[in-house]
CSV table of N, CA and C in Angstrom, one decimal:
chain,number,residue,atom,x,y,z
A,1,UNK,N,-20.1,72.1,-4.7
A,1,UNK,CA,-19.2,73.1,-5.4
A,1,UNK,C,-17.7,72.6,-5.3
A,2,UNK,N,-17.1,72.4,-6.4
A,2,UNK,CA,-15.7,71.9,-6.4
A,2,UNK,C,-14.8,72.9,-7.0
A,3,UNK,N,-13.6,73.1,-6.5
A,3,UNK,CA,-12.7,74.1,-7.0
A,3,UNK,C,-11.7,73.2,-7.8
A,4,UNK,N,-11.9,73.1,-9.1
A,4,UNK,CA,-11.1,72.3,-10.0
A,4,UNK,C,-9.7,73.0,-10.3
A,5,UNK,N,-9.6,74.2,-9.9
A,5,UNK,CA,-8.4,75.0,-10.2
A,5,UNK,C,-7.3,74.8,-9.1
A,6,UNK,N,-7.7,74.3,-8.0
A,6,UNK,CA,-6.7,74.3,-6.9
A,6,UNK,C,-6.4,72.9,-6.3
A,7,UNK,N,-6.8,71.9,-7.1
A,7,UNK,CA,-6.6,70.5,-6.6
A,7,UNK,C,-5.2,70.1,-6.8
A,8,UNK,N,-4.6,69.3,-5.9
A,8,UNK,CA,-3.2,68.8,-6.0
A,8,UNK,C,-3.1,67.8,-7.2
A,9,UNK,N,-1.9,67.8,-7.8
A,9,UNK,CA,-1.7,66.9,-8.9
A,9,UNK,C,-1.5,65.5,-8.4
A,10,UNK,N,-1.5,64.5,-9.3
A,10,UNK,CA,-1.4,63.1,-8.9
A,10,UNK,C,-0.1,62.8,-8.1
A,11,UNK,N,0.9,63.6,-8.4
A,11,UNK,CA,2.2,63.4,-7.7
A,11,UNK,C,2.1,63.6,-6.2
A,12,UNK,N,1.1,64.4,-5.8
A,12,UNK,CA,0.9,64.7,-4.4
A,12,UNK,C,-0.1,63.8,-3.7
A,13,UNK,N,-0.6,62.7,-4.4
A,13,UNK,CA,-1.5,61.8,-3.8
A,13,UNK,C,-0.9,60.4,-3.7
A,14,UNK,N,-1.2,59.7,-2.7
A,14,UNK,CA,-0.9,58.3,-2.6
A,14,UNK,C,-1.8,57.5,-3.6
A,15,UNK,N,-3.1,57.8,-3.4
A,15,UNK,CA,-4.1,57.4,-4.4
A,15,UNK,C,-5.3,58.3,-4.3
A,16,UNK,N,-5.9,58.5,-5.5
A,16,UNK,CA,-7.0,59.5,-5.6
A,16,UNK,C,-8.2,58.9,-5.1
A,17,UNK,N,-9.1,59.7,-4.5
A,17,UNK,CA,-10.4,59.3,-4.0
A,17,UNK,C,-11.5,60.1,-4.7
A,18,UNK,N,-12.7,59.7,-4.6
A,18,UNK,CA,-13.9,60.4,-5.1
A,18,UNK,C,-14.0,61.7,-4.5
A,19,UNK,N,-14.3,62.7,-5.3
A,19,UNK,CA,-14.5,64.1,-4.8
A,19,UNK,C,-15.7,64.1,-3.8
A,20,UNK,N,-15.5,64.8,-2.7
A,20,UNK,CA,-16.5,64.9,-1.7
A,20,UNK,C,-17.8,65.4,-2.3
A,21,UNK,N,-17.7,66.4,-3.2
A,21,UNK,CA,-18.9,67.0,-3.8
A,21,UNK,C,-19.7,66.0,-4.6
A,22,UNK,N,-19.0,65.0,-5.2
A,22,UNK,CA,-19.7,64.0,-6.1
A,22,UNK,C,-20.4,62.9,-5.3
A,23,UNK,N,-20.0,62.6,-4.0
A,23,UNK,CA,-20.5,61.5,-3.3
A,23,UNK,C,-22.0,61.5,-3.2
A,24,UNK,N,-22.6,62.6,-2.7
A,24,UNK,CA,-24.1,62.5,-2.5
A,24,UNK,C,-24.8,62.2,-3.9
A,25,UNK,N,-24.4,62.9,-4.9
A,25,UNK,CA,-25.0,62.7,-6.2
A,25,UNK,C,-24.9,61.3,-6.7
A,26,UNK,N,-23.7,60.7,-6.6
A,26,UNK,CA,-23.5,59.3,-7.1
A,26,UNK,C,-24.3,58.3,-6.2
A,27,UNK,N,-24.3,58.5,-4.9
A,27,UNK,CA,-25.1,57.6,-4.0
A,27,UNK,C,-26.6,57.7,-4.4
A,28,UNK,N,-27.1,58.9,-4.6
A,28,UNK,CA,-28.5,59.1,-5.0
A,28,UNK,C,-28.8,58.4,-6.3
A,29,UNK,N,-27.9,58.6,-7.2
A,29,UNK,CA,-28.0,58.0,-8.6
A,29,UNK,C,-28.0,56.5,-8.5
A,30,UNK,N,-27.1,56.0,-7.8
A,30,UNK,CA,-27.1,54.5,-7.6
A,30,UNK,C,-28.3,54.0,-7.0
A,31,UNK,N,-28.8,54.6,-6.0
A,31,UNK,CA,-30.1,54.1,-5.3
A,31,UNK,C,-31.3,54.2,-6.2
A,32,UNK,N,-31.4,55.4,-6.9
A,32,UNK,CA,-32.5,55.6,-7.8
A,32,UNK,C,-32.5,54.6,-9.0
A,33,UNK,N,-31.3,54.4,-9.6
A,33,UNK,CA,-31.2,53.5,-10.7
A,33,UNK,C,-31.6,52.1,-10.3
A,34,UNK,N,-31.1,51.7,-9.1
A,34,UNK,CA,-31.5,50.4,-8.6
A,34,UNK,C,-33.0,50.2,-8.4
A,35,UNK,N,-33.6,51.2,-7.7
A,35,UNK,CA,-35.0,51.2,-7.5
A,35,UNK,C,-35.8,51.2,-8.8
A,36,UNK,N,-35.4,52.0,-9.8
A,36,UNK,CA,-36.1,51.9,-11.1
A,36,UNK,C,-36.0,50.6,-11.8
A,37,UNK,N,-34.8,50.0,-11.6
A,37,UNK,CA,-34.5,48.7,-12.3
A,37,UNK,C,-35.5,47.6,-11.8
A,38,UNK,N,-35.9,47.7,-10.5
A,38,UNK,CA,-36.7,46.7,-9.9
A,38,UNK,C,-38.2,47.0,-10.2
A,39,UNK,N,-38.5,48.3,-10.5
A,39,UNK,CA,-39.9,48.7,-10.6
A,39,UNK,C,-40.4,48.8,-12.0
A,40,UNK,N,-39.5,49.0,-13.0
A,40,UNK,CA,-39.9,49.1,-14.4
A,40,UNK,C,-39.6,47.9,-15.2
A,41,UNK,N,-40.4,47.7,-16.3
A,41,UNK,CA,-40.1,46.6,-17.2
A,41,UNK,C,-38.7,46.8,-17.8
A,42,UNK,N,-38.0,45.8,-18.2
A,42,UNK,CA,-36.7,45.9,-18.7
A,42,UNK,C,-36.5,46.9,-19.9
A,43,UNK,N,-37.4,46.8,-20.9
A,43,UNK,CA,-37.3,47.8,-22.0
A,43,UNK,C,-37.5,49.2,-21.6
A,44,UNK,N,-38.5,49.4,-20.7
A,44,UNK,CA,-38.7,50.8,-20.2
A,44,UNK,C,-37.5,51.3,-19.4
A,45,UNK,N,-37.0,50.5,-18.5
A,45,UNK,CA,-35.9,50.8,-17.7
A,45,UNK,C,-34.7,51.2,-18.6
A,46,UNK,N,-34.5,50.4,-19.7
A,46,UNK,CA,-33.3,50.7,-20.6
A,46,UNK,C,-33.5,52.1,-21.2
A,47,UNK,N,-34.7,52.4,-21.6
A,47,UNK,CA,-34.9,53.7,-22.2
A,47,UNK,C,-34.6,54.8,-21.1
A,48,UNK,N,-35.1,54.6,-19.9
A,48,UNK,CA,-34.9,55.5,-18.8
A,48,UNK,C,-33.4,55.8,-18.5
A,49,UNK,N,-32.7,54.7,-18.3
A,49,UNK,CA,-31.3,54.9,-17.9
A,49,UNK,C,-30.5,55.5,-19.1
A,50,UNK,N,-30.8,55.1,-20.3
A,50,UNK,CA,-30.1,55.7,-21.4
A,50,UNK,C,-30.4,57.2,-21.6
A,51,UNK,N,-31.6,57.6,-21.3
A,51,UNK,CA,-32.0,59.0,-21.4
A,51,UNK,C,-31.3,59.8,-20.2
A,52,UNK,N,-31.3,59.1,-19.1
A,52,UNK,CA,-30.7,59.7,-17.9
A,52,UNK,C,-29.2,59.9,-18.2
A,53,UNK,N,-28.5,58.9,-18.7
A,53,UNK,CA,-27.1,59.0,-19.1
A,53,UNK,C,-26.9,60.2,-20.1
A,54,UNK,N,-27.7,60.3,-21.1
A,54,UNK,CA,-27.6,61.4,-22.1
A,54,UNK,C,-27.8,62.7,-21.4
A,55,UNK,N,-28.7,62.9,-20.5
A,55,UNK,CA,-29.0,64.1,-19.8
A,55,UNK,C,-27.8,64.5,-18.9
A,56,UNK,N,-27.3,63.5,-18.2
A,56,UNK,CA,-26.1,63.7,-17.3
A,56,UNK,C,-24.9,64.1,-18.1
A,57,UNK,N,-24.7,63.4,-19.3
A,57,UNK,CA,-23.5,63.8,-20.1
A,57,UNK,C,-23.6,65.2,-20.5
A,58,UNK,N,-24.8,65.7,-21.0
A,58,UNK,CA,-25.0,67.1,-21.4
A,58,UNK,C,-24.8,68.0,-20.2
A,59,UNK,N,-25.4,67.7,-19.1
A,59,UNK,CA,-25.3,68.5,-17.9
A,59,UNK,C,-23.8,68.7,-17.4
A,60,UNK,N,-23.1,67.5,-17.3
A,60,UNK,CA,-21.7,67.6,-16.9
A,60,UNK,C,-20.9,68.4,-17.8
A,61,UNK,N,-21.1,68.3,-19.1
A,61,UNK,CA,-20.3,69.1,-20.1
A,61,UNK,C,-20.6,70.5,-19.9
A,62,UNK,N,-21.9,70.9,-20.0
A,62,UNK,CA,-22.3,72.3,-20.1
A,62,UNK,C,-22.2,73.0,-18.8
A,63,UNK,N,-22.6,72.4,-17.7
A,63,UNK,CA,-22.7,73.0,-16.4
A,63,UNK,C,-21.5,72.8,-15.4
A,64,UNK,N,-20.7,71.8,-15.7
A,64,UNK,CA,-19.6,71.5,-14.8
A,64,UNK,C,-18.3,71.8,-15.5
A,65,UNK,N,-18.1,71.2,-16.7
A,65,UNK,CA,-16.8,71.3,-17.4
A,65,UNK,C,-16.7,72.7,-18.0
A,66,UNK,N,-17.6,73.1,-18.8
A,66,UNK,CA,-17.5,74.3,-19.6
A,66,UNK,C,-17.6,75.6,-18.7
A,67,UNK,N,-18.0,75.5,-17.5
A,67,UNK,CA,-18.1,76.6,-16.6
A,67,UNK,C,-17.0,76.8,-15.6
A,68,UNK,N,-16.0,75.9,-15.7
A,68,UNK,CA,-14.9,75.9,-14.8
A,68,UNK,C,-13.5,76.0,-15.5
A,69,UNK,N,-12.5,76.2,-14.8
A,69,UNK,CA,-11.1,76.1,-15.3
A,69,UNK,C,-10.4,74.9,-14.5
A,70,UNK,N,-9.5,74.3,-15.1
A,70,UNK,CA,-8.9,73.1,-14.5
A,70,UNK,C,-7.4,73.2,-14.5
A,71,UNK,N,-6.8,73.0,-13.3
A,71,UNK,CA,-5.4,72.8,-13.2
A,71,UNK,C,-5.1,71.3,-13.5
A,72,UNK,N,-3.9,70.9,-13.4
A,72,UNK,CA,-3.5,69.5,-13.7
A,72,UNK,C,-4.2,68.5,-12.7
A,73,UNK,N,-4.3,68.9,-11.4
A,73,UNK,CA,-4.9,68.1,-10.4
A,73,UNK,C,-6.4,68.0,-10.6
A,74,UNK,N,-7.0,69.2,-11.0
A,74,UNK,CA,-8.5,69.2,-11.2
A,74,UNK,C,-8.9,68.4,-12.4
A,75,UNK,N,-8.1,68.4,-13.4
A,75,UNK,CA,-8.4,67.6,-14.6
A,75,UNK,C,-8.3,66.1,-14.3
A,76,UNK,N,-7.3,65.8,-13.5
A,76,UNK,CA,-7.1,64.4,-13.1
A,76,UNK,C,-8.2,63.9,-12.2
A,77,UNK,N,-8.7,64.8,-11.3
A,77,UNK,CA,-9.8,64.4,-10.4
A,77,UNK,C,-11.1,64.3,-11.1
A,78,UNK,N,-11.3,65.1,-12.1
A,78,UNK,CA,-12.5,65.0,-12.9
A,78,UNK,C,-12.5,63.6,-13.7
A,79,UNK,N,-11.4,63.3,-14.3
A,79,UNK,CA,-11.2,62.1,-15.0
A,79,UNK,C,-11.4,60.9,-14.0
A,80,UNK,N,-10.9,60.9,-12.8
A,80,UNK,CA,-11.1,59.9,-11.9
A,80,UNK,C,-12.6,59.7,-11.5
A,81,UNK,N,-13.2,60.9,-11.2
A,81,UNK,CA,-14.6,60.8,-10.8
A,81,UNK,C,-15.5,60.2,-11.8
A,82,UNK,N,-15.2,60.6,-13.1
A,82,UNK,CA,-16.0,60.0,-14.2
A,82,UNK,C,-15.7,58.6,-14.5
A,83,UNK,N,-14.4,58.3,-14.8
A,83,UNK,CA,-14.0,57.0,-15.2
A,83,UNK,C,-14.1,55.9,-14.1
A,84,UNK,N,-13.9,56.3,-12.9
A,84,UNK,CA,-13.8,55.3,-11.8
A,84,UNK,C,-15.1,55.2,-11.0
A,85,UNK,N,-15.9,56.2,-11.1
A,85,UNK,CA,-17.1,56.3,-10.3
A,85,UNK,C,-18.4,56.5,-11.0
A,86,UNK,N,-18.5,57.4,-11.9
A,86,UNK,CA,-19.8,57.6,-12.6
A,86,UNK,C,-20.0,56.5,-13.7
A,87,UNK,N,-19.1,56.3,-14.6
A,87,UNK,CA,-19.3,55.4,-15.6
A,87,UNK,C,-19.6,54.0,-15.1
A,88,UNK,N,-18.9,53.5,-14.0
A,88,UNK,CA,-19.2,52.2,-13.5
A,88,UNK,C,-20.6,52.0,-12.9
A,89,UNK,N,-21.2,53.1,-12.5
A,89,UNK,CA,-22.6,53.0,-12.0
A,89,UNK,C,-23.5,52.5,-13.1
A,90,UNK,N,-23.2,52.9,-14.4
A,90,UNK,CA,-24.0,52.4,-15.5
A,90,UNK,C,-23.5,51.1,-16.1
A,91,UNK,N,-22.3,50.6,-15.6
A,91,UNK,CA,-21.8,49.4,-16.0
A,91,UNK,C,-22.6,48.2,-15.7
A,92,UNK,N,-23.5,48.4,-14.7
A,92,UNK,CA,-24.5,47.3,-14.4
A,92,UNK,C,-25.5,47.1,-15.5
A,93,UNK,N,-25.6,48.1,-16.4
A,93,UNK,CA,-26.7,48.0,-17.4
A,93,UNK,C,-26.2,47.9,-18.8
A,94,UNK,N,-24.9,48.1,-19.0
A,94,UNK,CA,-24.3,48.0,-20.3
A,94,UNK,C,-22.8,47.7,-20.1
A,95,UNK,N,-22.2,46.9,-21.1
A,95,UNK,CA,-20.8,46.6,-21.0
A,95,UNK,C,-19.9,47.8,-21.3
A,96,UNK,N,-20.3,48.8,-22.0
A,96,UNK,CA,-19.5,50.0,-22.3
A,96,UNK,C,-20.2,51.3,-21.8
A,97,UNK,N,-20.3,51.5,-20.5
A,97,UNK,CA,-21.0,52.7,-20.1
A,97,UNK,C,-20.4,54.0,-20.6
A,98,UNK,N,-19.1,54.0,-20.8
A,98,UNK,CA,-18.5,55.3,-21.2
A,98,UNK,C,-19.0,55.7,-22.6
A,99,UNK,N,-19.5,54.8,-23.4
A,99,UNK,CA,-20.1,55.2,-24.7
A,99,UNK,C,-21.3,56.1,-24.5
A,100,UNK,N,-21.9,56.1,-23.4
A,100,UNK,CA,-23.1,57.0,-23.1
A,100,UNK,C,-22.7,58.3,-22.6
A,101,UNK,N,-21.4,58.5,-22.4
A,101,UNK,CA,-20.8,59.8,-21.8
A,101,UNK,C,-19.7,60.3,-22.7
A,102,UNK,N,-19.9,60.2,-24.0
A,102,UNK,CA,-18.8,60.5,-24.9
A,102,UNK,C,-18.3,62.0,-24.8
A,103,UNK,N,-19.2,62.9,-24.6
A,103,UNK,CA,-18.8,64.3,-24.5
A,103,UNK,C,-17.9,64.5,-23.3
A,104,UNK,N,-18.3,64.0,-22.2
A,104,UNK,CA,-17.6,64.1,-20.9
A,104,UNK,C,-16.2,63.3,-21.0
A,105,UNK,N,-16.3,62.1,-21.6
A,105,UNK,CA,-15.0,61.3,-21.8
A,105,UNK,C,-14.0,62.1,-22.6
A,106,UNK,N,-14.5,62.7,-23.7
A,106,UNK,CA,-13.6,63.4,-24.6
A,106,UNK,C,-13.1,64.7,-24.0
A,107,UNK,N,-13.9,65.4,-23.3
A,107,UNK,CA,-13.5,66.6,-22.6
A,107,UNK,C,-12.4,66.2,-21.5
A,108,UNK,N,-12.6,65.1,-20.8
A,108,UNK,CA,-11.6,64.7,-19.8
A,108,UNK,C,-10.3,64.4,-20.6
A,109,UNK,N,-10.3,63.7,-21.7
A,109,UNK,CA,-9.2,63.4,-22.5
A,109,UNK,C,-8.4,64.7,-22.8
A,110,UNK,N,-9.1,65.7,-23.3
A,110,UNK,CA,-8.5,67.0,-23.7
A,110,UNK,C,-7.9,67.7,-22.5
A,111,UNK,N,-8.6,67.7,-21.4
A,111,UNK,CA,-8.1,68.4,-20.2
A,111,UNK,C,-6.9,67.7,-19.6
A,112,UNK,N,-6.7,66.4,-19.9
A,112,UNK,CA,-5.6,65.6,-19.4
A,112,UNK,C,-4.5,65.4,-20.4
A,113,UNK,N,-4.5,66.0,-21.6
A,113,UNK,CA,-3.4,65.8,-22.5
A,113,UNK,C,-2.2,66.4,-21.9
A,114,UNK,N,-1.0,65.8,-22.3
A,114,UNK,CA,0.3,66.4,-21.9
A,114,UNK,C,0.3,67.8,-22.5
A,115,UNK,N,1.0,68.7,-21.8
A,115,UNK,CA,1.0,70.1,-22.1
A,115,UNK,C,1.4,70.4,-23.6
A,116,UNK,N,2.5,69.7,-24.0
A,116,UNK,CA,2.9,70.0,-25.4
A,116,UNK,C,1.9,69.6,-26.4
A,117,UNK,N,1.3,68.4,-26.3
A,117,UNK,CA,0.2,68.0,-27.2
A,117,UNK,C,-1.0,68.9,-27.2
A,118,UNK,N,-1.3,69.4,-26.0
A,118,UNK,CA,-2.5,70.3,-25.9
A,118,UNK,C,-2.2,71.6,-26.5
A,119,UNK,N,-0.9,72.1,-26.4
A,119,UNK,CA,-0.6,73.4,-27.0
A,119,UNK,C,-0.6,73.3,-28.5
A,120,UNK,N,0.0,72.2,-29.1
A,120,UNK,CA,0.0,72.0,-30.5
A,120,UNK,C,-1.4,71.9,-31.1
A,121,UNK,N,-2.3,71.1,-30.4
A,121,UNK,CA,-3.6,70.9,-30.8
A,121,UNK,C,-4.4,72.3,-30.8
A,122,UNK,N,-4.2,73.0,-29.7
A,122,UNK,CA,-4.9,74.3,-29.6
A,122,UNK,C,-4.4,75.3,-30.7
A,123,UNK,N,-3.1,75.3,-31.0
A,123,UNK,CA,-2.6,76.2,-32.0
A,123,UNK,C,-3.2,75.8,-33.4
A,124,UNK,N,-3.3,74.5,-33.6
A,124,UNK,CA,-3.8,74.0,-34.9
A,124,UNK,C,-5.3,74.3,-35.0
A,125,UNK,N,-6.1,74.2,-33.9
A,125,UNK,CA,-7.5,74.5,-33.9
A,125,UNK,C,-7.7,76.0,-34.1
A,126,UNK,N,-6.9,76.8,-33.5
A,126,UNK,CA,-7.0,78.3,-33.6
A,126,UNK,C,-6.8,78.7,-35.0
A,127,UNK,N,-5.7,78.2,-35.7
A,127,UNK,CA,-5.4,78.5,-37.1
A,127,UNK,C,-6.6,78.1,-38.0
A,128,UNK,N,-7.1,76.9,-37.7
A,128,UNK,CA,-8.1,76.4,-38.6
A,128,UNK,C,-9.5,77.0,-38.4
A,129,UNK,N,-9.8,77.3,-37.2
A,129,UNK,CA,-11.1,77.9,-36.8
A,129,UNK,C,-11.2,79.4,-37.0
A,130,UNK,N,-10.1,80.1,-36.8
A,130,UNK,CA,-10.1,81.5,-36.8
A,130,UNK,C,-9.3,82.2,-37.9
A,131,UNK,N,-9.0,81.3,-38.9
A,131,UNK,CA,-8.4,81.9,-40.1
A,131,UNK,C,-7.0,82.5,-40.0
A,132,UNK,N,-6.2,82.1,-39.0
A,132,UNK,CA,-4.9,82.5,-38.8
A,132,UNK,C,-4.1,82.1,-40.1
A,133,UNK,N,-3.0,82.8,-40.4
A,133,UNK,CA,-2.3,82.4,-41.6
A,133,UNK,C,-1.6,81.1,-41.3
A,134,UNK,N,-1.7,80.3,-42.3
A,134,UNK,CA,-1.0,79.0,-42.2
A,134,UNK,C,0.1,79.0,-43.3
A,135,UNK,N,1.2,78.4,-43.0
A,135,UNK,CA,2.3,78.4,-43.9
A,135,UNK,C,1.9,77.6,-45.1
A,136,UNK,N,1.9,78.2,-46.3
A,136,UNK,CA,1.5,77.6,-47.6
A,136,UNK,C,2.3,76.3,-47.9
A,137,UNK,N,3.5,76.2,-47.4
A,137,UNK,CA,4.3,75.0,-47.7
A,137,UNK,C,4.0,73.8,-46.8
A,138,UNK,N,3.1,74.0,-45.8
A,138,UNK,CA,2.7,72.9,-45.0
A,138,UNK,C,1.4,72.4,-45.5
A,139,UNK,N,1.2,71.1,-45.4
A,139,UNK,CA,-0.1,70.5,-45.7
A,139,UNK,C,-1.1,70.8,-44.6
A,140,UNK,N,-2.3,71.3,-45.1
A,140,UNK,CA,-3.3,71.7,-44.1
A,140,UNK,C,-4.0,70.4,-43.6
A,141,UNK,N,-3.9,70.2,-42.3
A,141,UNK,CA,-4.6,69.1,-41.7
A,141,UNK,C,-6.0,69.5,-41.2
A,142,UNK,N,-7.0,68.8,-41.4
A,142,UNK,CA,-8.3,69.2,-41.0
A,142,UNK,C,-8.4,69.1,-39.4
A,143,UNK,N,-9.1,70.0,-38.8
A,143,UNK,CA,-9.2,69.9,-37.3
A,143,UNK,C,-9.9,68.6,-36.9
A,144,UNK,N,-10.8,68.1,-37.7
A,144,UNK,CA,-11.5,66.9,-37.3
A,144,UNK,C,-10.5,65.7,-37.3
A,145,UNK,N,-9.6,65.7,-38.3
A,145,UNK,CA,-8.6,64.6,-38.3
A,145,UNK,C,-7.6,64.7,-37.1
A,146,UNK,N,-7.2,65.9,-36.8
A,146,UNK,CA,-6.3,66.1,-35.7
A,146,UNK,C,-7.0,65.6,-34.4
A,147,UNK,N,-8.3,66.0,-34.2
A,147,UNK,CA,-9.0,65.5,-33.0
A,147,UNK,C,-9.1,64.0,-33.0
A,148,UNK,N,-9.5,63.4,-34.2
A,148,UNK,CA,-9.6,62.0,-34.2
A,148,UNK,C,-8.3,61.3,-33.9
A,149,UNK,N,-7.2,61.9,-34.3
A,149,UNK,CA,-5.9,61.3,-33.9
A,149,UNK,C,-5.6,61.3,-32.4
A,150,UNK,N,-6.3,62.2,-31.7
A,150,UNK,CA,-6.2,62.3,-30.3
A,150,UNK,C,-7.2,61.5,-29.6
A,151,UNK,N,-8.2,60.9,-30.3
A,151,UNK,CA,-9.2,60.1,-29.7
A,151,UNK,C,-10.5,60.9,-29.5
A,152,UNK,N,-10.6,62.0,-30.1
A,152,UNK,CA,-11.8,62.9,-29.9
A,152,UNK,C,-12.7,62.8,-31.2
A,153,UNK,N,-13.8,62.1,-31.1
A,153,UNK,CA,-14.6,61.8,-32.3
A,153,UNK,C,-16.0,62.6,-32.3
A,154,UNK,N,-16.5,62.9,-31.1
A,154,UNK,CA,-17.8,63.5,-30.9
A,154,UNK,C,-17.8,65.0,-30.8
A,155,UNK,N,-16.9,65.5,-30.0
A,155,UNK,CA,-16.8,67.0,-29.8
A,155,UNK,C,-16.4,67.6,-31.1
A,156,UNK,N,-17.0,68.8,-31.4
A,156,UNK,CA,-16.7,69.5,-32.6
A,156,UNK,C,-15.3,70.2,-32.4
A,157,UNK,N,-14.7,70.7,-33.4
A,157,UNK,CA,-13.4,71.5,-33.2
A,157,UNK,C,-13.7,72.7,-32.3
A,158,UNK,N,-14.8,73.3,-32.5
A,158,UNK,CA,-15.1,74.5,-31.6
A,158,UNK,C,-15.2,74.1,-30.2
A,159,UNK,N,-15.9,73.0,-29.9
A,159,UNK,CA,-16.1,72.5,-28.5
A,159,UNK,C,-14.8,72.1,-28.0
A,160,UNK,N,-13.9,71.4,-28.8
A,160,UNK,CA,-12.6,71.0,-28.3
A,160,UNK,C,-11.8,72.2,-27.9
A,161,UNK,N,-11.8,73.2,-28.8
A,161,UNK,CA,-11.1,74.5,-28.5
A,161,UNK,C,-11.5,75.1,-27.1
A,162,UNK,N,-12.9,75.1,-26.9
A,162,UNK,CA,-13.4,75.6,-25.7
A,162,UNK,C,-12.9,74.9,-24.5
A,163,UNK,N,-12.9,73.5,-24.6
A,163,UNK,CA,-12.4,72.7,-23.5
A,163,UNK,C,-10.9,72.9,-23.2
A,164,UNK,N,-10.1,73.0,-24.3
A,164,UNK,CA,-8.7,73.2,-24.1
A,164,UNK,C,-8.4,74.5,-23.5
A,165,UNK,N,-9.2,75.5,-23.8
A,165,UNK,CA,-9.0,76.8,-23.2
A,165,UNK,C,-9.3,76.9,-21.7
A,166,UNK,N,-9.9,75.8,-21.2
A,166,UNK,CA,-10.2,75.8,-19.7
A,166,UNK,C,-9.0,75.3,-18.9
A,167,UNK,N,-8.0,74.9,-19.6
A,167,UNK,CA,-6.8,74.4,-18.9
A,167,UNK,C,-6.1,75.6,-18.3
A,168,UNK,N,-5.7,75.4,-17.0
A,168,UNK,CA,-5.0,76.5,-16.3
A,168,UNK,C,-3.5,76.4,-16.4
A,169,UNK,N,-2.9,75.4,-17.0
A,169,UNK,CA,-1.5,75.2,-17.0
A,169,UNK,C,-0.8,75.8,-18.3
A,170,UNK,N,-1.5,76.7,-19.0
A,170,UNK,CA,-0.9,77.3,-20.2
A,170,UNK,C,0.3,78.1,-19.9
A,171,UNK,N,0.2,78.9,-18.9
A,171,UNK,CA,1.3,79.9,-18.6
A,171,UNK,C,2.6,79.3,-18.6
A,172,UNK,N,2.8,78.2,-17.9
A,172,UNK,CA,4.1,77.6,-17.8
A,172,UNK,C,4.7,77.2,-19.2
A,173,UNK,N,3.9,76.7,-20.0
A,173,UNK,CA,4.3,76.3,-21.4
A,173,UNK,C,4.5,77.4,-22.3
A,174,UNK,N,3.7,78.5,-22.2
A,174,UNK,CA,3.8,79.6,-23.1
A,174,UNK,C,5.0,80.5,-22.7
A,175,UNK,N,5.3,80.5,-21.4
A,175,UNK,CA,6.5,81.3,-21.0
A,175,UNK,C,7.7,80.8,-21.6
A,176,UNK,N,7.8,79.5,-21.7
A,176,UNK,CA,9.0,78.8,-22.2
A,176,UNK,C,9.2,79.0,-23.7
A,177,UNK,N,8.1,79.4,-24.4
A,177,UNK,CA,8.1,79.5,-25.9
A,177,UNK,C,8.4,80.9,-26.3
A,178,UNK,N,8.2,81.9,-25.4
A,178,UNK,CA,8.4,83.3,-25.9
A,178,UNK,C,9.8,83.7,-26.0
């Protein structure tokens, strides 16, 4: 169990380390992947690790990311745990392991956006998804295009809005705008 809401920001670290809660899972995963790679034929092992990556991607998004809230430090820690620890475990089997974790990668990207960019994107998604009035003099940009401009290609606009709403640092930015 990790408290993503109370982790210190990167400014408070000399260097970030793997979350203690993730260590046992990643060690077990590494050992099991290695054992399977030696016991299964190459084509079968490829199907197994790809299916496992897909299941992990879905689990991490649905059960870890979408069920928590993240402060700046929690978002940075999640990004570190995924990009520097989980994805490289699969790097032994593919040159681009992050391609098998697109939902998680994109959720991390949204959670780690600079506050201003996140607020603008959230406002745009809200208007487009919930029918808020849009100034008729402005060109309506599609939510998909806005997400693609941010590097989000797989998550739907609705999922992206869900992830952005998990950020705990809204209050600082919204107070300054009122």
